[in-house]
C-alpha positions as YAML, in Angstrom:
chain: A
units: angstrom
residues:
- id: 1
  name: UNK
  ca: [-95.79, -9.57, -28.00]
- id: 2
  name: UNK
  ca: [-92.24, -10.37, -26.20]
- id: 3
  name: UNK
  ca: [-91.61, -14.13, -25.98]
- id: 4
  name: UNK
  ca: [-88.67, -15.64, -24.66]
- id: 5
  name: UNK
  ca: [-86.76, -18.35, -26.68]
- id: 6
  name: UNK
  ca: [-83.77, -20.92, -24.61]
- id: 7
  name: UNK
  ca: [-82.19, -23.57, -25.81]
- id: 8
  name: UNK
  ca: [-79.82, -26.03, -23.83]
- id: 9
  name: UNK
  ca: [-77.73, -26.20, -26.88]
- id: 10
  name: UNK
  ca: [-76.59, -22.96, -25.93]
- id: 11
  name: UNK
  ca: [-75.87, -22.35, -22.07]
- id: 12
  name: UNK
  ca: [-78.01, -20.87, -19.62]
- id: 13
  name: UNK
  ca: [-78.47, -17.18, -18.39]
- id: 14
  name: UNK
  ca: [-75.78, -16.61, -15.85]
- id: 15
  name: UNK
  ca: [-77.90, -13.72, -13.87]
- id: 16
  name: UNK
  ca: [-81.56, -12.42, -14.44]
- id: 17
  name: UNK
  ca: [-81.74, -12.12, -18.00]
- id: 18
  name: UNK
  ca: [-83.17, -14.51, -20.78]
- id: 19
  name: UNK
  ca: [-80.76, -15.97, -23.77]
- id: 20
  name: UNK
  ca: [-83.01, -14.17, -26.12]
- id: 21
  name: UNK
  ca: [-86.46, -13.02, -26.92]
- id: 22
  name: UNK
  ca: [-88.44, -12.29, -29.60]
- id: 23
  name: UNK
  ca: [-90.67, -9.28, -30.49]
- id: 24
  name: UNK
  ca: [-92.05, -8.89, -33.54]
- id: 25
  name: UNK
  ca: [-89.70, -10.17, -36.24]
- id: 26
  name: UNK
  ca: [-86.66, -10.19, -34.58]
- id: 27
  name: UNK
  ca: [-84.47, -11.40, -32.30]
- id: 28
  name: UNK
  ca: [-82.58, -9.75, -29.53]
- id: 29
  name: UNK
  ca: [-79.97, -12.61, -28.25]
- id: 30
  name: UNK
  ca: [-78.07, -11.81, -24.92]
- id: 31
  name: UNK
  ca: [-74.38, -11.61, -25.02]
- id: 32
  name: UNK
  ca: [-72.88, -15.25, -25.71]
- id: 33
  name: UNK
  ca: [-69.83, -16.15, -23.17]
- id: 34
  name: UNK
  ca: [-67.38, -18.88, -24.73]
- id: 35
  name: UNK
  ca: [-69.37, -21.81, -22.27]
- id: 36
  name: UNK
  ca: [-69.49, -25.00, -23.51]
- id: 37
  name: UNK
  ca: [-72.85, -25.87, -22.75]
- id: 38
  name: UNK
  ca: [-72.53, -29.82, -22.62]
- id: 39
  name: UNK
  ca: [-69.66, -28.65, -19.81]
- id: 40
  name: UNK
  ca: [-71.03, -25.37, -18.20]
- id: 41
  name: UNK
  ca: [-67.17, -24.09, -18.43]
- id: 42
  name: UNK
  ca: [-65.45, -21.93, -20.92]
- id: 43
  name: UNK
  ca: [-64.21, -24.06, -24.20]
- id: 44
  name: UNK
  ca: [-60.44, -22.43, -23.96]
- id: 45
  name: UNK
  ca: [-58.39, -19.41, -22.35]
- id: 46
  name: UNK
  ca: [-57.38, -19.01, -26.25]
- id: 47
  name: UNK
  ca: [-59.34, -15.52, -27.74]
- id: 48
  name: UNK
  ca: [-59.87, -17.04, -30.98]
- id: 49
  name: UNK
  ca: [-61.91, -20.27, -30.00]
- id: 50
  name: UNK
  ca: [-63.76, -18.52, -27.14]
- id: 51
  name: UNK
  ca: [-65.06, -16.38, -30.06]
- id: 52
  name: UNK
  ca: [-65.84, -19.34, -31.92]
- id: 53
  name: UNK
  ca: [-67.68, -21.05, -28.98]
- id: 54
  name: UNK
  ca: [-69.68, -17.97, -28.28]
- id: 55
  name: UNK
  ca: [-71.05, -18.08, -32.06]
- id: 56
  name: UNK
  ca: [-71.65, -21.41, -31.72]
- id: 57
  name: UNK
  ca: [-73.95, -20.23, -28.69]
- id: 58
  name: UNK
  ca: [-75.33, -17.63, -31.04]
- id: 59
  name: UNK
  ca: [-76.57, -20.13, -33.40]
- id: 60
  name: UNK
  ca: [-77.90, -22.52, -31.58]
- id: 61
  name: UNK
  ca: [-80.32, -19.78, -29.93]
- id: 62
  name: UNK
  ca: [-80.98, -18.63, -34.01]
- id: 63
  name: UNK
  ca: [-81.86, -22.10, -34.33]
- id: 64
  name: UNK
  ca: [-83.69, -22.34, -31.40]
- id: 65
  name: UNK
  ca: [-86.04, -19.80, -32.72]
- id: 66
  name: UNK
  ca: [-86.26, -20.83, -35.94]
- id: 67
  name: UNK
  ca: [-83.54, -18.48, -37.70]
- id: 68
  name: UNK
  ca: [-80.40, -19.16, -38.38]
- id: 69
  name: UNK
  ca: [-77.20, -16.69, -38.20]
- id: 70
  name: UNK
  ca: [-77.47, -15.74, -41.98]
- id: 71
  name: UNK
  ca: [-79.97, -13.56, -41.15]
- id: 72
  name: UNK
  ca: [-78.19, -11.75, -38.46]
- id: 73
  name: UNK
  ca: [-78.55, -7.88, -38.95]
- id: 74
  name: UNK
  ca: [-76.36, -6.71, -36.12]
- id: 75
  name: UNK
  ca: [-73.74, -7.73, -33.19]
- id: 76
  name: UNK
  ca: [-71.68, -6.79, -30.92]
- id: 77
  name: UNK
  ca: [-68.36, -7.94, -30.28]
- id: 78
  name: UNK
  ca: [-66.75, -7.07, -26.48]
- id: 79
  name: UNK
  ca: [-63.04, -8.10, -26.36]
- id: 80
  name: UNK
  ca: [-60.95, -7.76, -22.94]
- id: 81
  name: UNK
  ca: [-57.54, -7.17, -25.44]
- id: 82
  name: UNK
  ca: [-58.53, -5.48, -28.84]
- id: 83
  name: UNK
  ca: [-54.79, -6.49, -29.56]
- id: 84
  name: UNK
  ca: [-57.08, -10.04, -30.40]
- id: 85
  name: UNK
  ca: [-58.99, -8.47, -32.93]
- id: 86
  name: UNK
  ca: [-57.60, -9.41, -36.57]
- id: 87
  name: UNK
  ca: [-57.65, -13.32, -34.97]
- id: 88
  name: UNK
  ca: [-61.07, -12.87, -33.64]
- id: 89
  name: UNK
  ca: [-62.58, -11.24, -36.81]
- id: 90
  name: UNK
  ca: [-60.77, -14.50, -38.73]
- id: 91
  name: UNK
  ca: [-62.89, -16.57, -36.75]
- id: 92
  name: UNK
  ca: [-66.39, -14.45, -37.13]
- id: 93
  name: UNK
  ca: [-66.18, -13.76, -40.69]
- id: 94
  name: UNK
  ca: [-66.09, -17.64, -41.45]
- id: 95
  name: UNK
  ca: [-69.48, -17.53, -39.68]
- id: 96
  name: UNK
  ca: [-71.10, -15.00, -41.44]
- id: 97
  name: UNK
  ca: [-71.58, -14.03, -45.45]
- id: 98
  name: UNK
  ca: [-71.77, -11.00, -47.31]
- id: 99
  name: UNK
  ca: [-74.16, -9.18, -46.49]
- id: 100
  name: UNK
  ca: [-72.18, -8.69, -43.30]
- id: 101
  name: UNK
  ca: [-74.33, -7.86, -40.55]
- id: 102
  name: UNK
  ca: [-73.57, -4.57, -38.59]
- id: 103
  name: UNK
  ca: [-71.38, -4.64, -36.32]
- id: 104
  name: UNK
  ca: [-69.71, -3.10, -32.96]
- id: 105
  name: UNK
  ca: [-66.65, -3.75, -31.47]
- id: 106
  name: UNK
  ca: [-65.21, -2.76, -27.42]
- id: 107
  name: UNK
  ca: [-62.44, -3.23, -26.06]
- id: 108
  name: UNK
  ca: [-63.75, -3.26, -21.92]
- id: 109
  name: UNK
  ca: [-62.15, -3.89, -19.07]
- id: 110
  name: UNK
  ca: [-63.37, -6.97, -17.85]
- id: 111
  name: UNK
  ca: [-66.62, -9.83, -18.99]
- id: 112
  name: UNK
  ca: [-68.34, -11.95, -16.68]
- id: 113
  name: UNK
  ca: [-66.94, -14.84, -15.49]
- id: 114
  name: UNK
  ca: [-62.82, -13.93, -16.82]
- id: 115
  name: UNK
  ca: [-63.99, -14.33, -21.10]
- id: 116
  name: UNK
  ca: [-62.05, -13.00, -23.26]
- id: 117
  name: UNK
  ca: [-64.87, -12.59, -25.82]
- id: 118
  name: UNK
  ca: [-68.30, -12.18, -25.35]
- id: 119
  name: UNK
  ca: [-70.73, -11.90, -28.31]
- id: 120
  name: UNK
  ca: [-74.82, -10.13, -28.88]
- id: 121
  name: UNK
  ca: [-76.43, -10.56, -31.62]
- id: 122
  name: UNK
  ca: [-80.10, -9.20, -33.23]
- id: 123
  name: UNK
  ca: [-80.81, -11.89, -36.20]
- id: 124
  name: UNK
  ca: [-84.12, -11.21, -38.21]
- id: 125
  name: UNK
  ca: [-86.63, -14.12, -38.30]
- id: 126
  name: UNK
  ca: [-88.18, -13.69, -41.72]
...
């Protein structure tokens, strides 16, 4: 069974997509952008705290469905400069405890919207 989960804690879908769903149990959360969701705009044009608004986003939606981001198995991590990535991982790892969940991380040429950062995550819900 696929069930969606949204939360305005986190912001909305910014095309046709759904801020996460659930099948079985885990939980496949879209890509995070750094949006403030009491603003609808980004938090900063700084790397470091657009990565910390997108996990923000990311827990709120682990919340949302009941989780939280201590069970998070694997994310992915797109950066527009991978010259940010020591800062960036500073700010993720005080998010997350060992075990570490897998992880990816791309350097790409462009995110929606200008980010810097954007940020997927699958987070187990037992």
């Amino acid at each position: 069974m696929i069930e969606q989960v949204s939360t305005t804690d986190a912001p909305g879908a910014v095309g046709p997509y759904s801020q996460a769903i659930k099948v079985g149990d885990l939980l496949f959360v879209s890509g995070q952008l750094p949006i403030d969701p009491a603003t609808g705009e980004f938090n900063s044009a700084n790397a470091v705290e657009q990565a910390e608004q997108c996990l923000r986003n990311l827990q709120a939606i682990a919340k949302a469905a009941g989780s939280d981001l201590s069970k998070t198995v694997k994310t992915t991590v797109l950066l527009t400069d991978l010259g940010d990535f020591n800062e960036v991982n500073r700010v993720y790892a005080s998010f997350f405890s060992a075990p570490y969940p897998a992880r990816a991380c791309y350097e790409v040429k462009a995110l929606p919207k200008g980010a810097k950062v954007e940020i997927e995550a699958v987070i187990s819900l037992i």
